[in-house]
Short mmCIF file of C-alpha atoms in Angstrom, two decimals:
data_model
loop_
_atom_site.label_atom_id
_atom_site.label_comp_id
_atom_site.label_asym_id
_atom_site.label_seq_id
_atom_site.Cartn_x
_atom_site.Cartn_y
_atom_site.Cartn_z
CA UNK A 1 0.00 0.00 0.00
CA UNK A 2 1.19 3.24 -1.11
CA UNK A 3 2.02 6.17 1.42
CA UNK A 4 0.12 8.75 -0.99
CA UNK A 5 -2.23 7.79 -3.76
CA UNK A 6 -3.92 10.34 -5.90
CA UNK A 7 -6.18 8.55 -9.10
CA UNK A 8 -7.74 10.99 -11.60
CA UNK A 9 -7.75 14.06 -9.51
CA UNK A 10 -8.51 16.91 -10.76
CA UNK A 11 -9.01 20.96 -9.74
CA UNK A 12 -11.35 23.45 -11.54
CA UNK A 13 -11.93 27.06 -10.05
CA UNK A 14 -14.99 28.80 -11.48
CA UNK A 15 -14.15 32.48 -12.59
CA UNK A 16 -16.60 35.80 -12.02
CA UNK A 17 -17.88 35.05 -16.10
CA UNK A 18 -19.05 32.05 -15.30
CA UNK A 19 -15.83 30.40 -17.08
CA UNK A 20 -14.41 27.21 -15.36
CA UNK A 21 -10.75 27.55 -15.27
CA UNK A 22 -9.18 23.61 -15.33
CA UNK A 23 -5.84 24.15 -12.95
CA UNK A 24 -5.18 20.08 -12.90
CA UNK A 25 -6.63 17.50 -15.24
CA UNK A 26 -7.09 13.78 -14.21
CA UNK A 27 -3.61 13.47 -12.18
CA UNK A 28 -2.74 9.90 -11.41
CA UNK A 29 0.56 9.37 -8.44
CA UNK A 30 1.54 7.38 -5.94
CA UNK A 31 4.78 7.56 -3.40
CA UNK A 32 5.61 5.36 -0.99
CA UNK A 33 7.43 5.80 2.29
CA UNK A 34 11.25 7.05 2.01
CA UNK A 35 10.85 7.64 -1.82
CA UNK A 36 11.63 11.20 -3.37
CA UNK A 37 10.13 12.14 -6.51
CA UNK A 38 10.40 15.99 -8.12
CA UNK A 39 8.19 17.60 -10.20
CA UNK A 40 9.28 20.29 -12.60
CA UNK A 41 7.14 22.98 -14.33
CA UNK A 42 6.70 26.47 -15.72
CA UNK A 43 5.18 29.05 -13.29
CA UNK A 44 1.40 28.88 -13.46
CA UNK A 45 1.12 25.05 -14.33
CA UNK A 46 -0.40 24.36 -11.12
CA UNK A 47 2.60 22.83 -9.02
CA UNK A 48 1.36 25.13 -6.11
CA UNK A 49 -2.05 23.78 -5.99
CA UNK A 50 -0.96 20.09 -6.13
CA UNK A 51 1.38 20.45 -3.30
CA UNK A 52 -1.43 22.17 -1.19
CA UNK A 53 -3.75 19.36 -2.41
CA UNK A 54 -0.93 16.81 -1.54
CA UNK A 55 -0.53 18.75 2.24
CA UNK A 56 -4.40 18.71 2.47
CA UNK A 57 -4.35 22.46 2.02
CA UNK A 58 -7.27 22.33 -0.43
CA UNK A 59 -9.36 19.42 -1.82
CA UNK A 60 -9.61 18.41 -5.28
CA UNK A 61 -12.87 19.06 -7.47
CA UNK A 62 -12.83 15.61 -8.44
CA UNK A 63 -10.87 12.23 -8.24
CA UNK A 64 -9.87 10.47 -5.47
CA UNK A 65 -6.92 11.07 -2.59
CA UNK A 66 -5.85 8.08 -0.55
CA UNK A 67 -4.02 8.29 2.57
CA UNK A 68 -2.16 5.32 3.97
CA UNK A 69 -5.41 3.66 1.68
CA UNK A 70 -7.79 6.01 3.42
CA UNK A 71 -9.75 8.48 1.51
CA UNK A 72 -9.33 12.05 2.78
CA UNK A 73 -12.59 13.34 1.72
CA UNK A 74 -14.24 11.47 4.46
CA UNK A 75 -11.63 13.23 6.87
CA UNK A 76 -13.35 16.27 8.80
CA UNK A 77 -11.91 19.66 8.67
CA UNK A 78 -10.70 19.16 12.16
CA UNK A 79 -9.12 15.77 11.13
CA UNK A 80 -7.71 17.22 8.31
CA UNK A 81 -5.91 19.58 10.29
CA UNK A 82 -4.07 17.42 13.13
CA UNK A 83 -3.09 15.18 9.97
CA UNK A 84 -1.59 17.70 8.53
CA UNK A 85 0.11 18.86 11.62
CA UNK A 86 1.43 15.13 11.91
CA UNK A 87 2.25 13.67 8.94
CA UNK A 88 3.22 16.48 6.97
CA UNK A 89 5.97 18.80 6.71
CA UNK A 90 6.24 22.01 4.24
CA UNK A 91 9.48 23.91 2.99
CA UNK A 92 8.60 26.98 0.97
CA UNK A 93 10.84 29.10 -1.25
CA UNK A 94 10.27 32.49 1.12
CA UNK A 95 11.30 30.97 4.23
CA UNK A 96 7.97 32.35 6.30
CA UNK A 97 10.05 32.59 9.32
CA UNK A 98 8.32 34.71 12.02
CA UNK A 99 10.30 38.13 12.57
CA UNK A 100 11.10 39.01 16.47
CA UNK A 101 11.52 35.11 16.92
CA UNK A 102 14.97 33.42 17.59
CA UNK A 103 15.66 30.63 15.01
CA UNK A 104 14.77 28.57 18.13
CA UNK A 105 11.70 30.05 18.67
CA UNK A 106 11.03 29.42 14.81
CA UNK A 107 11.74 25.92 15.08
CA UNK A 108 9.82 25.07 18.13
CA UNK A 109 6.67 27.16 16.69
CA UNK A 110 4.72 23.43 15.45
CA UNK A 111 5.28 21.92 18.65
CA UNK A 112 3.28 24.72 20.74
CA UNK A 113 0.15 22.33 18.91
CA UNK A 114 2.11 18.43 19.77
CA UNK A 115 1.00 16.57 23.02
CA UNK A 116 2.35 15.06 25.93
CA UNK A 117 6.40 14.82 25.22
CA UNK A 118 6.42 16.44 22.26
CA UNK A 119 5.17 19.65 23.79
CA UNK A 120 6.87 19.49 27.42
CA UNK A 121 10.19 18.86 25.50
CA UNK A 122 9.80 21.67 22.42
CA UNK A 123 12.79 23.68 23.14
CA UNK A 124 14.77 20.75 23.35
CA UNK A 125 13.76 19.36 20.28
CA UNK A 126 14.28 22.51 18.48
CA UNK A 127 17.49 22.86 19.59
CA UNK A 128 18.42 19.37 18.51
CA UNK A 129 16.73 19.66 14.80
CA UNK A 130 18.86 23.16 14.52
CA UNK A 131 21.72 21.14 15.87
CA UNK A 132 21.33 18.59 12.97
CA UNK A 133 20.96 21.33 10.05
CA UNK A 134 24.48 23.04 11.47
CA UNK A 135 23.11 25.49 12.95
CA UNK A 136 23.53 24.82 16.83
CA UNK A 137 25.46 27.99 17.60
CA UNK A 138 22.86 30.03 16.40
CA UNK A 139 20.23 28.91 18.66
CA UNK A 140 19.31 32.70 19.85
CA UNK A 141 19.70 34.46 16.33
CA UNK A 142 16.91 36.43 14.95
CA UNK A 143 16.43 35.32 11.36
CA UNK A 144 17.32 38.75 10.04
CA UNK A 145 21.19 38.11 11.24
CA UNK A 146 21.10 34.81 9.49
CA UNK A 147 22.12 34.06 5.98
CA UNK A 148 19.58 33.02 3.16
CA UNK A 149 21.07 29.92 3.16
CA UNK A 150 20.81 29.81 7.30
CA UNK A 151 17.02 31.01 7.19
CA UNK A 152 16.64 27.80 4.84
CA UNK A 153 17.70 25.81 7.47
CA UNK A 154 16.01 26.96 9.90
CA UNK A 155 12.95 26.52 7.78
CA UNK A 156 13.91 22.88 6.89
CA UNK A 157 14.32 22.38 10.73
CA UNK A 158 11.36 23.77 11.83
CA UNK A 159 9.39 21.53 8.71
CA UNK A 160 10.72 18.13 10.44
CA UNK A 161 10.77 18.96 14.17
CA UNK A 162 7.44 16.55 14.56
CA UNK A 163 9.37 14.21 12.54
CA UNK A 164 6.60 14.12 9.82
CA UNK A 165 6.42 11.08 7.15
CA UNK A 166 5.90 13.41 3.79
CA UNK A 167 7.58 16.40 3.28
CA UNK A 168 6.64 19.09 0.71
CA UNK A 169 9.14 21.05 -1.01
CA UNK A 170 7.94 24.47 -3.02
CA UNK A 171 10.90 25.45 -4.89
CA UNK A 172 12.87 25.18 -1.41
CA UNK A 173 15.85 26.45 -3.37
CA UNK A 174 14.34 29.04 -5.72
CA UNK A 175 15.60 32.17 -3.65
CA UNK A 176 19.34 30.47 -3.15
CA UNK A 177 22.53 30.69 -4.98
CA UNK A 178 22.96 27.52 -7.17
CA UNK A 179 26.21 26.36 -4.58
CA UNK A 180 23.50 27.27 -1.67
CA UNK A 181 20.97 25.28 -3.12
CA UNK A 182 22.93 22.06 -3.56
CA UNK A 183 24.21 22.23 0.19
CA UNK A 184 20.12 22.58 0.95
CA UNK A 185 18.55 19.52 -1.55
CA UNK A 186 21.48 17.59 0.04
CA UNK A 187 20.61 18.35 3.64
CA UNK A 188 17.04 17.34 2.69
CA UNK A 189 17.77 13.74 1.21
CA UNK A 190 19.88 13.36 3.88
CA UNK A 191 17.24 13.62 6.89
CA UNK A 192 14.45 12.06 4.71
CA UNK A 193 16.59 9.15 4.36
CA UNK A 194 17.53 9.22 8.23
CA UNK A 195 14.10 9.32 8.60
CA UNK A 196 12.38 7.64 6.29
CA UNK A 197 9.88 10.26 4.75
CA UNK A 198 8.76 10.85 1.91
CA UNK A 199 10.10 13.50 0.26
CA UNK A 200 8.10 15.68 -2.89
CA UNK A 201 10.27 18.88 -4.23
CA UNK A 202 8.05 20.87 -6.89
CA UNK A 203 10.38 23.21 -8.91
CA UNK A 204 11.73 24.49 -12.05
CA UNK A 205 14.76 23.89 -11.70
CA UNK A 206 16.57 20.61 -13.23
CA UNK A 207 19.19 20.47 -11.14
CA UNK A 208 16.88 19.84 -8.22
CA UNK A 209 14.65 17.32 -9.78
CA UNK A 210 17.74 15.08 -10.94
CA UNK A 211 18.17 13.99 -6.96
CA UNK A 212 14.66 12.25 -7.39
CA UNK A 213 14.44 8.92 -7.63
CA UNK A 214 11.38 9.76 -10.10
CA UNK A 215 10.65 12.53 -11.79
CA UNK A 216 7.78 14.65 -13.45
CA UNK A 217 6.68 17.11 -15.45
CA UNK A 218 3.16 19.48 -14.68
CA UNK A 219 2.28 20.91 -17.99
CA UNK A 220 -1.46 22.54 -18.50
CA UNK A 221 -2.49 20.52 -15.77
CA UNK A 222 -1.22 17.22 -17.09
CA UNK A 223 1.55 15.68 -14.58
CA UNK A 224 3.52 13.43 -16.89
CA UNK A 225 6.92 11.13 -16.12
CA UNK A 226 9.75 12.11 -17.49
CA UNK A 227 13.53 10.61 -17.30
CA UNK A 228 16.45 12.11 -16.18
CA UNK A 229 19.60 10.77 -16.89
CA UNK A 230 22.67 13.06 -17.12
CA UNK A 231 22.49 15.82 -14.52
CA UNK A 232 19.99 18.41 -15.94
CA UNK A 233 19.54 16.10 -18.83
CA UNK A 234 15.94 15.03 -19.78
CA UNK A 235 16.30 11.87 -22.25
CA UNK A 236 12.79 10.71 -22.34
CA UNK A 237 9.30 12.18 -21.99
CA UNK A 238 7.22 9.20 -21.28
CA UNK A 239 3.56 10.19 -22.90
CA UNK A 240 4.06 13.50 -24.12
CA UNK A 241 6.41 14.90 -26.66
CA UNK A 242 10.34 14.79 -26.73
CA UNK A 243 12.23 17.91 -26.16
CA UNK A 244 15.62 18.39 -26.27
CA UNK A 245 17.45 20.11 -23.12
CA UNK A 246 20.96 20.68 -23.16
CA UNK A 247 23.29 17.99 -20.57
CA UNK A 248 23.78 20.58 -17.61
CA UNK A 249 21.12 23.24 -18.83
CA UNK A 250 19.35 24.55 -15.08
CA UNK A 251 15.67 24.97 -16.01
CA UNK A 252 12.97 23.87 -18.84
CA UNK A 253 12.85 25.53 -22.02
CA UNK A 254 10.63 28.57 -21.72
CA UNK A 255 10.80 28.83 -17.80
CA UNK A 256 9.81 31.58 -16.23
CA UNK A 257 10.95 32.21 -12.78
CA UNK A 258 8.27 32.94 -10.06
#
């Protein structure tokens, strides 16, 4: 049984004309514990909405969503939310940490809503994630003193203090230096492989999708496998149409950066 399971989902928005504007069509996936896949895509080709879909942020229009083999539409808002809280972990490309707050403070933040040990223990914990990202000396920093690099860390930390089983990656690297950004994709196979969670990066960027151990493409709503063989290479669209890219080349033809 797959960790994640999403069969012919789909997400429609219906505009002030009465249009319906598709954002996914009929997307089929499944990831299993400890695997890391990437999807790559343009801006506007709905990566954002499938993450929060994946994160059970929003809820598709159709199609079905299994969890652990459970379907999430039968979840209630309230059970939506502490499953969230639990199982899932998010690393955005603006590092939303909260300003005034130590990168401790940062860290422990999700644990102010854990129970029993979890809770008691928060600053401890935090400490210890911040310790594993190598940034233990900077327990007491405000984010503004930190690095782009550091603030990334302390995001990453503060995604995986309740040690969740799926974390979502939104173009973690996407306001980092290419060198920066390596040292951060590493960091984050590292502790999903420590851990054992599943790990989903959504980017543009080639470079970062060539760590996965499968890889996609979201085009106008269609998410499609693709194969990546040299680094940055793509040698094979699998269901859609071949297109070249350069051995090394950074991003898809025609990206546009968000």
């Amino acid at each position: 049984m797959s960790l994640l399971e999403l069969t012919d989902v789909t997400r429609s928005v219906l505009l002030p004309d009465e249009r319906v504007l598709e954002i996914l069509r009929g997307i089929t996936l499944t990831v299993d514990a400890g695997e890391h896949i990437s999807i790559v895509g343009r801006s506007g080709t709905g990566k954002s909405t499938l993450l929060n879909i994946l994160g059970l942020l929003d809820s598709p229009t159709s199609g079905e969503y299994l969890l652990e083999g459970a379907s999430v539409a039968r979840l209630s808002q309230r059970k939506r939310a502490w499953r969230r809280g639990e199982d899932f972990g998010f690393v955005f490309q603006q590092f939303n940490l909260m300003p005034g707050r130590t990168a401790l403070e940062n860290v422990a933040a999700p644990l102010m809503y854990a129970r029993g040990r979890q809770f008691w223990r928060r600053r401890a914990l935090a400490a210890d994630m911040l310790d594993r990202v190598g940034l233990g000396d900077r327990l007491e920093d405000m984010p503004e003193k930190l690095s782009g690099g550091e603030q990334q860390r302390v995001a990453i930390a503060r995604a995986l203090v309740r040690g969740p089983r799926v974390i979502l990656a939104d173009e973690p690297t996407g306001a980092l230096d290419v060198d920066t950004g390596g040292e951060v994709m590493a960091l984050l196979d590292e502790i999903a492989g420590q851990t054992g969670a599943a790990l989903i990066a959504i980017t543009h960027d080639l470079a970062v999708a060539a760590r996965a151990q499968r890889h996609y493409r979201l085009a106008g709503g269609v998410l499609v496998p693709i194969v990546l063989n040299a680094p940055g290479q793509v040698t094979e669209w699998v269901g859609d149409v071949p297109t070249d890219v350069p051995t090394g080349a950074a991003e898809l033809p025609g990206t546009v950066r968000a």
